[in-house]
Amino acid sequence: MFQAKVVLNGHAGPIYAASWDGNFLYSSSGDKYVTRWDLTEGLQDSSFTVKLEHAAYALKAGEGFCFIGCTDGTLLGIDTETKNMAWEHNFFGNAWFSLSIDTKHGWLVAGDSEGNLVVLELQTGKRILHLPLAAGKIRTLSIVNNNCYVSTQLIGVLVFSCENWNELASWEPNELGSNVLYADMQKNELITGGRDAHLVISNSVYEIIKRIPAHYQTIYGLIRVGNQFVTASMDKTIKIWSPDFSKVDQRIEFKDGGHNRSVNGLVFVDNQTFVSYGDDKKIVVWKKAPVILHSDN
């Protein structure tokens, strides 16, 4: 069972995005601040705070940077060591909804509210590629095995090659678009969730093999922690699933230390730990309780 170990309070608005870089957790909020947290101490790192002109829906930390995508279209690259801004751009004036780091190529891949997909150099912010997909909001960008999975509001999920950005496939697993995607390479399956409150499992050739009514409202989070999956929803709940999604191993509500408003996302920390955040301004660090073995002696 997962237990709430630390509750991080500090933001004055709903928390829209969070990212773990292996050392610190970064979070962005409706209060127009990006903050850094030390999860070991359970404290805010006051040496790193970014005040924004507009709130940020998209945030990604890694490779020595914190990348921030704001609602006015501003995209920032912050050096997390020097805490200086490395670069800043505003290409289209649309809110950014998703960011992903391609470590192989040294790229930042970004998606906005109007379906613009942009590839930038991490270090310089130089624009390498622009794909106008006309797909509505790009909710999730997942880079796995040199493919980029693009979850969109209007036209389902698109798959691109990261080598030449040719479109490899497209399919519509969720009604009303997919918000989250997890590529399970062990089973060669793709798991998506969206506004239809369903988890959908598709096979390696993008055929739907299972639909699971998972929540009562929009699904905003889907990660794997150890051998279990975790989902989060606008319905205020977090669910811990068995490896094959055959049952819910644990349901986390406000009374269990969870959230009392929409849970806006989940962040994987390690195989025993994850983070949830939501409209209630809270960040909760969840840790798996050790199994206690009872002896008959």
Tab-separated table of C-alpha atoms in Angstrom:
chain	number	residue	atom	x	y	z
A	1	MET	CA	0.000	0.000	0.000
A	2	PHE	CA	1.148	3.530	-0.746
A	3	GLN	CA	1.099	6.071	2.074
A	4	ALA	CA	1.339	9.858	2.020
A	5	LYS	CA	4.799	10.585	3.425
A	6	VAL	CA	5.185	14.299	2.722
A	7	VAL	CA	2.729	17.059	1.798
A	8	LEU	CA	4.359	20.046	0.133
A	9	ASN	CA	2.470	23.298	0.643
A	10	GLY	CA	3.745	26.568	-0.751
A	11	HIS	CA	1.936	27.399	-3.945
A	12	ALA	CA	-0.944	29.885	-3.778
A	13	GLY	CA	-2.799	28.492	-6.781
A	14	PRO	CA	-3.711	25.216	-8.486
A	15	ILE	CA	-0.698	23.138	-9.510
A	16	TYR	CA	-0.675	22.505	-13.246
A	17	ALA	CA	2.565	20.615	-13.848
A	18	ALA	CA	5.501	18.987	-12.080
A	19	SER	CA	8.705	17.226	-13.116
A	20	TRP	CA	11.437	15.210	-11.387
A	21	ASP	CA	15.043	15.493	-12.641
A	22	GLY	CA	16.535	12.835	-10.359
A	23	ASN	CA	17.501	15.310	-7.649
A	24	PHE	CA	14.705	17.834	-7.278
A	25	LEU	CA	11.003	18.150	-8.008
A	26	TYR	CA	9.943	21.224	-9.989
A	27	SER	CA	6.361	22.493	-9.961
A	28	SER	CA	4.352	25.229	-11.691
A	29	SER	CA	1.157	26.791	-10.452
A	30	GLY	CA	-1.609	29.248	-11.155
A	31	ASP	CA	0.264	31.600	-8.835
A	32	LYS	CA	2.711	32.136	-11.774
A	33	TYR	CA	5.693	30.673	-9.927
A	34	VAL	CA	7.907	27.710	-10.726
A	35	THR	CA	9.348	26.225	-7.539
A	36	ARG	CA	11.926	23.567	-6.721
A	37	TRP	CA	11.515	21.055	-3.872
A	38	ASP	CA	13.911	18.831	-1.957
A	39	LEU	CA	11.913	15.645	-1.433
A	40	THR	CA	14.432	14.216	1.059
A	41	GLU	CA	13.929	17.169	3.382
A	42	GLY	CA	10.359	17.858	2.322
A	43	LEU	CA	11.218	21.526	1.891
A	44	GLN	CA	11.090	24.175	-0.793
A	45	ASP	CA	14.486	25.075	-2.248
A	46	SER	CA	14.386	28.855	-1.866
A	47	SER	CA	17.493	29.230	-4.055
A	48	PHE	CA	15.463	28.363	-7.168
A	49	THR	CA	12.262	30.285	-7.867
A	50	VAL	CA	11.073	31.565	-11.229
A	51	LYS	CA	8.434	34.321	-11.351
A	52	LEU	CA	6.469	34.215	-14.584
A	53	GLU	CA	4.330	36.775	-16.390
A	54	HIS	CA	1.789	34.054	-17.135
A	55	ALA	CA	1.062	30.665	-15.585
A	56	ALA	CA	2.693	27.536	-17.038
A	57	TYR	CA	0.752	24.396	-17.968
A	58	ALA	CA	3.886	22.568	-19.175
A	59	LEU	CA	7.098	21.856	-17.276
A	60	LYS	CA	9.985	19.470	-17.895
A	61	ALA	CA	13.243	19.166	-15.938
A	62	GLY	CA	16.326	17.219	-17.003
A	63	GLU	CA	19.730	17.403	-18.680
A	64	GLY	CA	20.661	20.368	-16.460
A	65	PHE	CA	17.629	22.444	-17.457
A	66	CYS	CA	14.115	23.285	-16.355
A	67	PHE	CA	11.942	23.984	-19.402
A	68	ILE	CA	8.786	26.020	-18.858
A	69	GLY	CA	5.887	26.418	-21.290
A	70	CYS	CA	3.561	29.321	-20.451
A	71	THR	CA	-0.045	30.033	-21.368
A	72	ASP	CA	0.906	33.071	-23.498
A	73	GLY	CA	3.216	30.979	-25.697
A	74	THR	CA	6.470	31.861	-23.952
A	75	LEU	CA	8.907	28.939	-23.772
A	76	LEU	CA	11.851	29.208	-21.373
A	77	GLY	CA	15.019	27.203	-20.804
A	78	ILE	CA	16.472	27.716	-17.309
A	79	ASP	CA	19.922	26.393	-16.350
A	80	THR	CA	19.227	24.591	-13.061
A	81	GLU	CA	22.799	24.963	-11.787
A	82	THR	CA	23.422	28.654	-12.487
A	83	LYS	CA	19.682	29.433	-12.230
A	84	ASN	CA	20.061	31.734	-15.231
A	85	MET	CA	17.806	31.829	-18.268
A	86	ALA	CA	19.570	30.085	-21.157
A	87	TRP	CA	16.988	31.062	-23.790
A	88	GLU	CA	13.447	32.338	-24.316
A	89	HIS	CA	11.088	32.120	-27.323
A	90	ASN	CA	7.492	32.808	-28.258
A	91	PHE	CA	6.692	31.303	-31.649
A	92	PHE	CA	2.904	31.233	-31.935
A	93	GLY	CA	1.357	32.906	-28.882
A	94	ASN	CA	-0.490	29.709	-27.895
A	95	ALA	CA	-0.415	27.967	-24.521
A	96	TRP	CA	2.074	25.101	-24.274
A	97	PHE	CA	0.540	21.872	-22.988
A	98	SER	CA	3.333	19.295	-23.253
A	99	LEU	CA	7.120	19.081	-23.172
A	100	SER	CA	9.436	16.090	-23.578
A	101	ILE	CA	13.214	15.686	-23.649
A	102	ASP	CA	14.834	13.534	-26.338
A	103	THR	CA	18.147	12.696	-24.658
A	104	LYS	CA	19.495	10.819	-27.689
A	105	HIS	CA	19.378	13.854	-29.976
A	106	GLY	CA	19.626	16.610	-27.344
A	107	TRP	CA	16.198	17.979	-28.248
A	108	LEU	CA	13.227	19.502	-26.480
A	109	VAL	CA	9.931	18.523	-28.115
A	110	ALA	CA	7.006	20.837	-27.369
A	111	GLY	CA	3.287	20.829	-28.189
A	112	ASP	CA	0.802	23.696	-27.873
A	113	SER	CA	-2.959	24.278	-27.656
A	114	GLU	CA	-3.422	24.568	-31.433
A	115	GLY	CA	-1.559	21.422	-32.447
A	116	ASN	CA	1.834	22.941	-33.215
A	117	LEU	CA	4.685	20.494	-32.560
A	118	VAL	CA	8.138	22.073	-32.305
A	119	VAL	CA	11.584	20.504	-31.915
A	120	LEU	CA	14.320	22.669	-30.338
A	121	GLU	CA	17.950	22.234	-29.374
A	122	LEU	CA	18.139	21.840	-25.583
A	123	GLN	CA	21.151	24.073	-25.072
A	124	THR	CA	20.325	26.955	-27.394
A	125	GLY	CA	16.585	26.784	-28.010
A	126	LYS	CA	17.250	26.852	-31.748
A	127	ARG	CA	14.181	25.682	-33.664
A	128	ILE	CA	14.908	22.547	-35.696
A	129	LEU	CA	11.429	21.531	-36.819
A	130	HIS	CA	7.829	22.749	-36.821
A	131	LEU	CA	4.918	20.424	-37.571
A	132	PRO	CA	1.495	22.167	-37.693
A	133	LEU	CA	-0.711	19.181	-36.885
A	134	ALA	CA	-4.049	21.038	-36.552
A	135	ALA	CA	-4.958	18.504	-33.876
A	136	GLY	CA	-6.152	20.734	-31.043
A	137	LYS	CA	-4.280	20.527	-27.758
A	138	ILE	CA	-1.198	18.308	-27.742
A	139	ARG	CA	-1.654	16.818	-24.289
A	140	THR	CA	1.248	14.376	-24.064
A	141	LEU	CA	4.538	13.799	-25.864
A	142	SER	CA	6.173	10.443	-25.132
A	143	ILE	CA	9.519	9.505	-26.679
A	144	VAL	CA	10.164	5.757	-26.577
A	145	ASN	CA	12.579	3.676	-28.680
A	146	ASN	CA	13.210	6.524	-31.135
A	147	ASN	CA	9.500	7.082	-31.736
A	148	CYS	CA	7.507	10.098	-30.580
A	149	TYR	CA	3.917	9.413	-29.504
A	150	VAL	CA	1.774	12.548	-29.738
A	151	SER	CA	-1.518	12.461	-27.830
A	152	THR	CA	-3.939	15.035	-29.219
A	153	GLN	CA	-7.351	16.450	-28.451
A	154	LEU	CA	-8.923	16.072	-31.903
A	155	ILE	CA	-7.247	13.319	-33.941
A	156	GLY	CA	-6.150	10.694	-31.439
A	157	VAL	CA	-2.549	9.574	-31.118
A	158	LEU	CA	0.057	10.131	-33.843
A	159	VAL	CA	3.369	8.275	-34.042
A	160	PHE	CA	6.443	9.902	-35.591
A	161	SER	CA	9.983	8.698	-36.190
A	162	CYS	CA	12.462	10.809	-34.232
A	163	GLU	CA	15.007	10.307	-37.030
A	164	ASN	CA	13.138	11.954	-39.902
A	165	TRP	CA	9.784	12.952	-38.332
A	166	ASN	CA	7.814	10.920	-40.834
A	167	GLU	CA	4.397	9.900	-39.555
A	168	LEU	CA	4.394	6.155	-38.862
A	169	ALA	CA	0.846	5.620	-37.607
A	170	SER	CA	-2.251	7.176	-36.098
A	171	TRP	CA	-5.253	5.796	-34.220
A	172	GLU	CA	-7.998	6.962	-31.858
A	173	PRO	CA	-7.968	4.881	-28.689
A	174	ASN	CA	-10.024	7.296	-26.558
A	175	GLU	CA	-13.184	9.199	-27.332
A	176	LEU	CA	-12.609	12.988	-27.163
A	177	GLY	CA	-8.834	12.575	-27.320
A	178	SER	CA	-6.088	11.037	-25.173
A	179	ASN	CA	-4.491	13.004	-22.330
A	180	VAL	CA	-1.929	10.460	-21.137
A	181	LEU	CA	0.072	7.652	-22.700
A	182	TYR	CA	2.350	4.947	-21.334
A	183	ALA	CA	4.344	2.670	-23.633
A	184	ASP	CA	4.732	-0.735	-21.962
A	185	MET	CA	7.694	-2.166	-23.853
A	186	GLN	CA	7.660	-5.370	-21.796
A	187	LYS	CA	4.305	-6.328	-23.296
A	188	ASN	CA	4.552	-4.271	-26.520
A	189	GLU	CA	1.399	-2.448	-25.517
A	190	LEU	CA	0.352	1.197	-25.393
A	191	ILE	CA	-1.933	2.414	-22.630
A	192	THR	CA	-3.851	5.670	-22.966
A	193	GLY	CA	-6.390	7.604	-20.918
A	194	GLY	CA	-8.484	10.669	-21.604
A	195	ARG	CA	-11.667	12.682	-21.216
A	196	ASP	CA	-13.772	9.550	-21.646
A	197	ALA	CA	-12.445	8.376	-18.236
A	198	HIS	CA	-11.337	5.078	-19.803
A	199	LEU	CA	-7.968	3.404	-20.007
A	200	VAL	CA	-7.437	1.844	-23.425
A	201	ILE	CA	-4.811	-0.813	-24.141
A	202	SER	CA	-3.595	-1.058	-27.743
A	203	ASN	CA	-1.167	-3.566	-29.219
A	204	SER	CA	2.050	-2.911	-31.158
A	205	VAL	CA	0.158	-2.404	-34.426
A	206	TYR	CA	-2.202	0.083	-32.760
A	207	GLU	CA	-5.237	-2.152	-32.521
A	208	ILE	CA	-7.403	-1.677	-29.446
A	209	ILE	CA	-7.452	-4.842	-27.354
A	210	LYS	CA	-9.067	-3.654	-24.118
A	211	ARG	CA	-11.113	-0.732	-22.790
A	212	ILE	CA	-11.308	-0.225	-19.026
A	213	PRO	CA	-13.761	2.150	-17.294
A	214	ALA	CA	-11.181	3.515	-14.872
A	215	HIS	CA	-12.551	6.758	-13.392
A	216	TYR	CA	-15.692	8.884	-13.302
A	217	GLN	CA	-14.097	11.929	-14.938
A	218	THR	CA	-11.127	12.907	-17.127
A	219	ILE	CA	-7.882	10.976	-16.579
A	220	TYR	CA	-4.895	13.308	-16.102
A	221	GLY	CA	-2.187	10.943	-14.838
A	222	LEU	CA	-0.800	7.538	-15.845
A	223	ILE	CA	2.558	6.174	-14.668
A	224	ARG	CA	4.116	2.859	-13.691
A	225	VAL	CA	5.639	2.495	-10.222
A	226	GLY	CA	7.363	-0.825	-9.640
A	227	ASN	CA	5.073	-3.483	-11.078
A	228	GLN	CA	1.891	-1.452	-10.585
A	229	PHE	CA	0.226	1.282	-12.607
A	230	VAL	CA	-1.069	4.505	-11.085
A	231	THR	CA	-3.809	6.719	-12.502
A	232	ALA	CA	-5.168	10.101	-11.413
A	233	SER	CA	-8.337	11.907	-12.375
A	234	MET	CA	-10.461	15.019	-12.220
A	235	ASP	CA	-12.743	12.888	-10.008
A	236	LYS	CA	-10.266	13.592	-7.139
A	237	THR	CA	-9.041	10.011	-6.867
A	238	ILE	CA	-5.767	8.168	-7.410
A	239	LYS	CA	-5.924	4.462	-8.232
A	240	ILE	CA	-3.195	1.838	-7.923
A	241	TRP	CA	-3.718	-0.953	-10.450
A	242	SER	CA	-2.465	-4.508	-10.735
A	243	PRO	CA	0.076	-5.095	-13.540
A	244	ASP	CA	-2.589	-6.332	-15.969
A	245	PHE	CA	-5.260	-3.799	-14.915
A	246	SER	CA	-7.502	-6.652	-13.779
A	247	LYS	CA	-8.176	-4.988	-10.420
A	248	VAL	CA	-7.632	-1.865	-8.367
A	249	ASP	CA	-5.176	-2.666	-5.585
A	250	GLN	CA	-5.682	0.657	-3.804
A	251	ARG	CA	-8.004	3.651	-4.155
A	252	ILE	CA	-6.738	6.911	-2.663
A	253	GLU	CA	-9.193	9.659	-1.736
A	254	PHE	CA	-9.019	12.815	0.402
A	255	LYS	CA	-9.734	10.803	3.560
A	256	ASP	CA	-6.611	8.737	2.799
A	257	GLY	CA	-4.368	11.796	2.584
A	258	GLY	CA	-5.157	12.489	-1.076
A	259	HIS	CA	-6.684	15.468	-2.815
A	260	ASN	CA	-10.044	17.182	-2.391
A	261	ARG	CA	-10.078	18.653	-5.899
A	262	SER	CA	-8.963	17.525	-9.348
A	263	VAL	CA	-5.705	15.542	-9.394
A	264	ASN	CA	-3.870	17.161	-12.294
A	265	GLY	CA	-0.930	14.804	-12.675
A	266	LEU	CA	1.502	12.188	-11.399
A	267	VAL	CA	5.306	12.081	-11.371
A	268	PHE	CA	7.420	8.933	-11.140
A	269	VAL	CA	10.290	9.278	-8.630
A	270	ASP	CA	11.468	5.687	-8.136
A	271	ASN	CA	10.025	2.179	-7.948
A	272	GLN	CA	8.667	2.868	-4.466
A	273	THR	CA	7.754	6.549	-4.761
A	274	PHE	CA	5.566	8.866	-6.808
A	275	VAL	CA	4.178	12.390	-6.522
A	276	SER	CA	0.656	13.688	-7.124
A	277	TYR	CA	-0.491	17.293	-7.495
A	278	GLY	CA	-3.771	19.072	-8.058
A	279	ASP	CA	-6.164	21.983	-7.976
A	280	ASP	CA	-6.102	21.981	-4.159
A	281	LYS	CA	-2.571	23.539	-4.278
A	282	LYS	CA	-1.055	20.412	-2.705
A	283	ILE	CA	1.841	18.228	-3.766
A	284	VAL	CA	1.812	14.818	-2.076
A	285	VAL	CA	4.766	12.415	-1.987
A	286	TRP	CA	3.584	8.800	-1.846
A	287	LYS	CA	5.810	5.972	-0.626
A	288	LYS	CA	5.114	2.266	-0.710
A	289	ALA	CA	4.939	0.853	2.787
A	290	PRO	CA	7.288	-2.062	3.436
A	291	VAL	CA	5.684	-5.493	3.627
A	292	ILE	CA	5.579	-6.736	7.216
A	293	LEU	CA	6.100	-10.466	7.542
A	294	HIS	CA	4.418	-12.106	10.532
A	295	SER	CA	5.937	-15.140	12.169
A	296	ASP	CA	3.890	-17.874	13.815
A	297	ASN	CA	6.533	-18.287	16.502
